[in-house]
Short mmCIF file of C-alpha atoms and ligand atoms in Angstrom, two decimals:
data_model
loop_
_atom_site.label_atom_id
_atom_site.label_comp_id
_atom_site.label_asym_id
_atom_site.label_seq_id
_atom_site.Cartn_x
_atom_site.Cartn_y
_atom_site.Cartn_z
CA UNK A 1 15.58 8.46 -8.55
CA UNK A 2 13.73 6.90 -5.22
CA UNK A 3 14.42 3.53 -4.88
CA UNK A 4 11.09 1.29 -3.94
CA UNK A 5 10.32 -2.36 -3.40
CA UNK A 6 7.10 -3.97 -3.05
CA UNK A 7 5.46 -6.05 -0.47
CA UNK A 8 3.01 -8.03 -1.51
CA UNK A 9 0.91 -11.07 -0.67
CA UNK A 10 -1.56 -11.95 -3.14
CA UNK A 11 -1.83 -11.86 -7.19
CA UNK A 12 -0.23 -8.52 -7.53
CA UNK A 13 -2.37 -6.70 -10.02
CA UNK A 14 -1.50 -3.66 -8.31
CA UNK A 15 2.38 -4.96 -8.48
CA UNK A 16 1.84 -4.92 -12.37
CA UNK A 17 0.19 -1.33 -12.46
CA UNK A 18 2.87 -0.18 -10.73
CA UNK A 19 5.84 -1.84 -12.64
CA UNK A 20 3.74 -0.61 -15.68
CA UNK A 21 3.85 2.77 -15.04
CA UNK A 22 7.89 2.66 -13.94
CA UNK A 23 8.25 0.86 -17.38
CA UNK A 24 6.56 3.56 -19.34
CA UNK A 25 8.07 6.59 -17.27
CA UNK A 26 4.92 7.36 -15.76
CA UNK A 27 6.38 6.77 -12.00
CA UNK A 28 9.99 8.30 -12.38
CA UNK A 29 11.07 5.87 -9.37
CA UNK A 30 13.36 2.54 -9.14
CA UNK A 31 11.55 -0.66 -8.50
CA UNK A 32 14.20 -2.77 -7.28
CA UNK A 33 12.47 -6.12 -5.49
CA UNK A 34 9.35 -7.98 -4.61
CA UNK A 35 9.29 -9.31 -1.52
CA UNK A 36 6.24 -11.63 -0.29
CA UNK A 37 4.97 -13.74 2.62
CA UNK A 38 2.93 -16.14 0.74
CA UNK A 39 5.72 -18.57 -1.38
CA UNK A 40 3.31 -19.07 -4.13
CA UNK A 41 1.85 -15.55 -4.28
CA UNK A 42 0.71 -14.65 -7.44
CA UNK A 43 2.95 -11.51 -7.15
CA UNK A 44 6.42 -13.48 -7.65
CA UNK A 45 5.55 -15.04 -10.88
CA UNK A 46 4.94 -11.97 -12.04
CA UNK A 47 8.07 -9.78 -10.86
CA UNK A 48 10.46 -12.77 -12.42
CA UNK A 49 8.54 -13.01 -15.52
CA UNK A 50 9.67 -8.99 -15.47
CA UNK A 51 13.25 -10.01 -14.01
CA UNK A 52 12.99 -8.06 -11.09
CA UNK A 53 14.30 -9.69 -8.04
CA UNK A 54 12.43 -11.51 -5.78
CA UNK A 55 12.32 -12.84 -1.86
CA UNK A 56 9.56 -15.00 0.06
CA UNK A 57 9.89 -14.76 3.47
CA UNK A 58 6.97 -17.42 5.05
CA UNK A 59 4.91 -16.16 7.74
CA UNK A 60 5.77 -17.43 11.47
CA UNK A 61 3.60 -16.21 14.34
CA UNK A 62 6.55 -14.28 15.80
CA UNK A 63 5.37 -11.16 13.92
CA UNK A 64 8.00 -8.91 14.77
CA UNK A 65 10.49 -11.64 14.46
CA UNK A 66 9.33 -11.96 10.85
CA UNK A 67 9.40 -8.71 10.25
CA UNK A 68 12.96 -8.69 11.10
CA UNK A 69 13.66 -11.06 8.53
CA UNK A 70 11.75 -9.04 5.89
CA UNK A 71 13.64 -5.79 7.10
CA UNK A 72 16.85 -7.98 5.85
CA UNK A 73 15.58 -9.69 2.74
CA UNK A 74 14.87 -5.94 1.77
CA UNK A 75 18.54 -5.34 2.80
CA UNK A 76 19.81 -7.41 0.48
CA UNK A 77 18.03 -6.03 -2.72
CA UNK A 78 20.00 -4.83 -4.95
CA UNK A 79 21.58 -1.20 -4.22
CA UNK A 80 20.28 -2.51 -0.14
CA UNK A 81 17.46 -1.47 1.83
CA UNK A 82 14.92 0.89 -0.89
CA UNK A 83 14.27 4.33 0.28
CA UNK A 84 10.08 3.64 0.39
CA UNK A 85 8.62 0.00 0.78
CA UNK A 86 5.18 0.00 -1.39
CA UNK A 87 2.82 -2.28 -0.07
CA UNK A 88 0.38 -3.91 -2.89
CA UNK A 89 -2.18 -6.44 -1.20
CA UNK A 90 0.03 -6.95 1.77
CA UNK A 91 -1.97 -8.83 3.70
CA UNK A 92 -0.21 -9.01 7.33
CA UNK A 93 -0.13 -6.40 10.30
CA UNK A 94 3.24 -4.45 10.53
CA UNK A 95 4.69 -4.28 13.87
CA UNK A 96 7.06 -0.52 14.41
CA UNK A 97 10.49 -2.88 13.62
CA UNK A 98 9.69 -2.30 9.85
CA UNK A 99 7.98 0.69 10.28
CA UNK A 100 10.37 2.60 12.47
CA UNK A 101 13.12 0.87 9.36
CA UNK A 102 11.67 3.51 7.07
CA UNK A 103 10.58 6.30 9.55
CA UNK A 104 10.97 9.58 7.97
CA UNK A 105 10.97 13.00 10.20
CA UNK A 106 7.12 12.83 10.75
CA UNK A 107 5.73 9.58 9.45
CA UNK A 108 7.46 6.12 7.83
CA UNK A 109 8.14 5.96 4.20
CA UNK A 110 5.96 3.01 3.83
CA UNK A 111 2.61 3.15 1.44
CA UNK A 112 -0.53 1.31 1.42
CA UNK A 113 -3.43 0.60 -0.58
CA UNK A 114 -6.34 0.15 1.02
CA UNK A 115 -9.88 -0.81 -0.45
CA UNK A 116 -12.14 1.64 0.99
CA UNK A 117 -12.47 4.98 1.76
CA UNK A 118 -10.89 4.99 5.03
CA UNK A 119 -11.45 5.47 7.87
CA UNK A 120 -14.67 3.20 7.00
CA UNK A 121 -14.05 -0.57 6.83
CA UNK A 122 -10.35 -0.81 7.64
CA UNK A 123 -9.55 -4.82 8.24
CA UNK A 124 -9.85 -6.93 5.69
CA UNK A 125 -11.94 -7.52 2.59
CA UNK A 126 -12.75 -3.89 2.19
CA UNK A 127 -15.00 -4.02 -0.90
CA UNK A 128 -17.38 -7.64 1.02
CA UNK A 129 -17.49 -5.05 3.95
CA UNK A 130 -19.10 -2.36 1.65
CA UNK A 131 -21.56 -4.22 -0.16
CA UNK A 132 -22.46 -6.31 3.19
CA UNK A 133 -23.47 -3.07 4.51
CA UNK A 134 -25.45 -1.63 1.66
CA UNK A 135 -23.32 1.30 1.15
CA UNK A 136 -24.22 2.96 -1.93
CA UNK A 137 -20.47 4.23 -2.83
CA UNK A 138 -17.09 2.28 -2.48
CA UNK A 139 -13.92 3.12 -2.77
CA UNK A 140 -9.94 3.00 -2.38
CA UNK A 141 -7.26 4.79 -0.20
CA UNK A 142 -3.43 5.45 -0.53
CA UNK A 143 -2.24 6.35 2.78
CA UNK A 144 1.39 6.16 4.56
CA UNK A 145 1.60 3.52 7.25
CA UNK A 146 1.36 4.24 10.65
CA UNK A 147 1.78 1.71 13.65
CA UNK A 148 -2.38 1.41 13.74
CA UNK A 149 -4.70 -0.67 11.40
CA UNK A 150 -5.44 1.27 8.07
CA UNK A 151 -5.00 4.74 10.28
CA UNK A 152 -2.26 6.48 8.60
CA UNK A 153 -1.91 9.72 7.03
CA UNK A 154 -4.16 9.70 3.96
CA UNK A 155 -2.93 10.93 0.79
CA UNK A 156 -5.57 10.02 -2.09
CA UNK A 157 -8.88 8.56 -2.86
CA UNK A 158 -11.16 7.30 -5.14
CA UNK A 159 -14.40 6.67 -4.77
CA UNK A 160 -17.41 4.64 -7.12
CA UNK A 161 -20.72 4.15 -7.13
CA UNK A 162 -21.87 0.27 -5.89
CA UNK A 163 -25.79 0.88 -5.71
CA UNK A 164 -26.11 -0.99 -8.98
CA UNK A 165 -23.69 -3.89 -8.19
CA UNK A 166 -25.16 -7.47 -7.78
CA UNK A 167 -22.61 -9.42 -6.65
CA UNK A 168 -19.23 -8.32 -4.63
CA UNK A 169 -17.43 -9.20 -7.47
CA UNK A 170 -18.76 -6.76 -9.08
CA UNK A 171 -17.72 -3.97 -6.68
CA UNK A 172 -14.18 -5.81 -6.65
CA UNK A 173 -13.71 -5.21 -10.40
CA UNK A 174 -14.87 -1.76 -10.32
CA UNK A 175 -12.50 -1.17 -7.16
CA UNK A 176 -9.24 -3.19 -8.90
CA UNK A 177 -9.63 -1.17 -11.93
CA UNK A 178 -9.42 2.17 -10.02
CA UNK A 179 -7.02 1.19 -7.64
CA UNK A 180 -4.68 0.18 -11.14
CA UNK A 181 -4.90 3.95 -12.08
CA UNK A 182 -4.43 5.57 -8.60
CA UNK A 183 -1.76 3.73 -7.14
CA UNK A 184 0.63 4.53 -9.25
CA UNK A 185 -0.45 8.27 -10.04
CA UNK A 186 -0.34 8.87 -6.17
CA UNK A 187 3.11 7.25 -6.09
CA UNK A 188 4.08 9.75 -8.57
CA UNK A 189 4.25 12.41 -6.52
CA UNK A 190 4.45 10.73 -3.17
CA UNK A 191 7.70 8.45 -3.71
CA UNK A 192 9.75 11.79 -4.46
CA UNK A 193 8.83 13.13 -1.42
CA UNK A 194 6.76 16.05 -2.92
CA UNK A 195 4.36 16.16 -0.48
CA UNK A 196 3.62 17.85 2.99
CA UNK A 197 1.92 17.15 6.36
CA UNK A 198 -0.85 19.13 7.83
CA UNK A 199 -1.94 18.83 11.66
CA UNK A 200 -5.84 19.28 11.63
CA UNK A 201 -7.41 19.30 14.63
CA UNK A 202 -10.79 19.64 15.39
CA UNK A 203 -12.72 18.43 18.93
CA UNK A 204 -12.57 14.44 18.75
CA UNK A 205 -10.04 14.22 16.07
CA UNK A 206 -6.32 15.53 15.51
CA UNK A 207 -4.62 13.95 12.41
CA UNK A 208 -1.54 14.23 10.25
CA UNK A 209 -3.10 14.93 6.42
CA UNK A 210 -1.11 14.65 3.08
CA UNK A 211 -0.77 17.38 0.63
CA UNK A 212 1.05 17.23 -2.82
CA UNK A 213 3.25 20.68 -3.01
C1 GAR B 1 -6.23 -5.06 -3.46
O1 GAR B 1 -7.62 -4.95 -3.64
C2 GAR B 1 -5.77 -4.18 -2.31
O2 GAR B 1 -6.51 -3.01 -2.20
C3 GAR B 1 -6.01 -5.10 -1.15
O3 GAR B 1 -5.60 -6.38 -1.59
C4 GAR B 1 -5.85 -6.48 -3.00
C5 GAR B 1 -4.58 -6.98 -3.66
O4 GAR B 1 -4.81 -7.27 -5.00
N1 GAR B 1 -5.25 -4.70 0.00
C6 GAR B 1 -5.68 -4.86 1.25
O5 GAR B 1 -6.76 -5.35 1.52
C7 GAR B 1 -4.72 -4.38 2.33
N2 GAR B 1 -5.30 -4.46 3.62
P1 GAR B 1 -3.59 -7.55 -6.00
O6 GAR B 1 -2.75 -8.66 -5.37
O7 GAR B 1 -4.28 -8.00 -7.25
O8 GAR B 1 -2.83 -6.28 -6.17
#
């Protein structure tokens, strides 16, 4: 089975989706660590309250120095460095130490979710950046990381309708409780590697795109 551990900054909803569905065999993977920046991260209480191991590395400016030193609490999970690196609500750029760590022939075994339907409002607070803007349909994407912001290959979506939303709350509950159900079905398929990449090219773009086989 694929070995995974997730970085995460934040509450970790998606964290407890995700250990959810490896509990009830839904994701046929091994979650073996947490690992966050934040020490008090929502995401830690959880994972020991589940007794999976956990790590806090704080933030320093030094990004790629810190991302050394998340490269070897990840090392020292049990069974060592996972085979994928799942981030849930990761909140930090990666610099190409961690992602050349899980580089795979054509892309890096690292996975994101991001909440919108990219390549529209990458950044932060996806769902604000939505609503701000009027847009009448919000979503979510699962893509692999690449050394860009939010601009890796995509491999799923999920998309809602906001036009009756009042508040951004609102579009953040809607958006949580889709992102709960396609994290960890995209995972599913994507953590065993049963997936491949298509060059498209058309005039002003050429992209890598991701295909379950
Ligand atoms: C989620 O909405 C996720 O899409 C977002 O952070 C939230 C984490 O929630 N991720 C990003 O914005 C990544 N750029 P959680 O801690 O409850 O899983």
């Amino acid at each position: 089975m694929t070995s995974f551990a997730v970085l995460a900054s934040g509450t970790g909803s998606n964290f407890e989706a995700i250990a959810d569905a490896v509990q009830s065999g839904r994701l046929a993977a091994k979650l073996v660590g947490v690992v966050s920046d934040v020490p008090d991260a929502g995401v830690l209480a959880k994972a020991r309250l589940r007794g999976i191991t956990t790590a806090v590395v704080p933030r320093e400016k030094d990004r790629a120095a810190h991302d050394r030193k998340i490269l070897q609490a990840l090392d020292a999970l049990p069974g060592g460095r996972p085979r994928f690196l799942v981030l849930a609500g990761y909140m930090r750029v990666m610099t190409s130490t961690l992602i050349q760590a899980f580089r795979a022939d054509r892309y890096s075994r690292i996975v994101n979710i991001h909440p919108s339907l990219l390549p529209a409002f990458p950044g932060v607070a996806g769902y604000a950046q939505a609503y701000a803007h009027g847009a009448k349909i919000a979503g979510v994407t699962v893509h692999l990381v690449d050394e860009g912001l939010d601009s890796g290959p995509i491999c799923a979506q999920g998309a809602f309708s906001i036009s009756e939303c009042e508040s951004v709350h609102e579009v953040e509950d809607l958006g949580k409780e889709l992102e709960h159900r396609l994290y960890p079905e995209t995972l599913s398929w994507i953590l065993p590697e049963k997936f491949k990449l298509e060059e498209r090219e058309t005039a002003s773009v050429r992209r890598l795109c991701v295909r379950p086989i």
